Amino acid sequence: PKLLDVGGFCNGILAGLVAITAGCANVEPWESIIIGLVGGLVYQGASMLLKRLKVDDVVDAFPVHGACGIWGIVALGLFGNPDEGMGGN
């Protein structure tokens, strides 16, 4: 059986929280779930890319805070209802 990567699991949760932080006051609850889930996928992709490029980031700080922070800013422009003053495009 494969062993679970507890650090990666915790970083995935943290990545979702980082991603929703930028737009937490401006999106609906269902939109925040989507943003958080995509944030977890962005973290996984960025972490795998850094390993492939042989960049030494032991605690995955850039994938969690950098890549997911950028996704959170982009997501704020994609989600929300501008008619209600809630971000959006």
C-alpha positions as MATLAB code, in Angstrom:
seq = 'PKLLDVGGFCNGILAGLVAITAGCANVEPWESIIIGLVGGLVYQGASMLLKRLKVDDVVDAFPVHGACGIWGIVALGLFGNPDEGMGGN';
ca = [
       0.000    0.000    0.000;
       1.103    3.556   -0.710;
       1.817    5.857    2.193;
      -0.065    9.118    2.499;
       1.905   12.337    2.148;
       0.696   14.167    5.247;
       2.742   17.286    4.460;
       1.324   17.468    0.941;
      -2.186   16.900    2.289;
      -1.828   19.755    4.784;
      -0.284   22.017    2.140;
      -3.223   21.275   -0.171;
      -5.645   22.420    2.520;
      -3.548   25.519    3.168;
      -3.402   26.216   -0.577;
      -7.192   26.266   -0.781;
      -7.349   28.690    2.134;
      -4.709   30.958    0.583;
      -6.572   30.950   -2.737;
      -9.859   32.129   -1.239;
      -8.321   34.773    1.020;
      -8.217   37.507   -1.658;
     -11.895   37.271   -2.502;
     -13.486   35.946    0.678;
     -15.745   38.987    1.131;
     -16.682   39.279   -2.536;
     -17.803   35.817   -3.633;
     -20.726   33.531   -2.853;
     -20.123   30.446   -0.679;
     -20.413   28.021   -3.605;
     -17.857   30.064   -5.537;
     -15.446   29.930   -2.615;
     -15.599   26.126   -2.658;
     -14.679   26.074   -6.353;
     -11.856   28.584   -5.833;
     -10.468   26.516   -2.944;
     -10.632   23.242   -4.890;
      -8.898   24.762   -7.894;
      -6.336   26.226   -5.484;
      -5.503   22.709   -4.332;
      -4.979   21.644   -7.939;
      -2.821   24.712   -8.615;
      -0.701   23.797   -5.595;
      -0.223   20.235   -6.811;
       0.738   21.382  -10.312;
       3.164   24.034   -9.061;
       4.746   21.597   -6.608;
       5.257   18.981   -9.318;
       6.692   21.635  -11.662;
       9.258   22.755   -9.066;
      10.322   19.150   -8.492;
      10.665   18.598  -12.247;
      12.744   21.779  -12.590;
      14.841   20.634   -9.582;
      14.150   23.822   -7.625;
      14.821   23.334   -3.918;
      11.689   24.402   -2.030;
      11.584   22.029    0.912;
       8.350   23.250    2.496;
       6.582   24.112   -0.805;
       6.271   27.770    0.153;
       6.045   29.071   -3.416;
       3.373   26.615   -4.609;
       1.215   27.314   -1.545;
       1.598   31.062   -1.155;
       2.857   32.251   -4.537;
       0.984   30.175   -7.097;
      -2.229   29.887   -5.093;
      -2.102   33.554   -4.161;
      -1.895   34.466   -7.836;
      -4.789   32.090   -8.586;
      -6.828   33.756   -5.825;
      -6.314   37.182   -7.375;
      -7.277   35.906  -10.836;
     -10.303   34.063   -9.390;
     -11.542   37.265   -7.801;
     -11.922   38.746  -11.270;
     -13.666   35.626  -12.595;
     -16.203   35.068   -9.825;
     -18.641   37.321   -8.032;
     -21.574   39.394   -9.199;
     -20.651   42.954  -10.187;
     -24.324   44.033   -9.966;
     -24.203   43.301   -6.230;
     -20.824   44.982   -5.835;
     -19.173   41.585   -5.408;
     -16.178   41.626   -7.761;
     -16.635   39.788  -11.022;
     -15.683   40.686  -14.536;
];
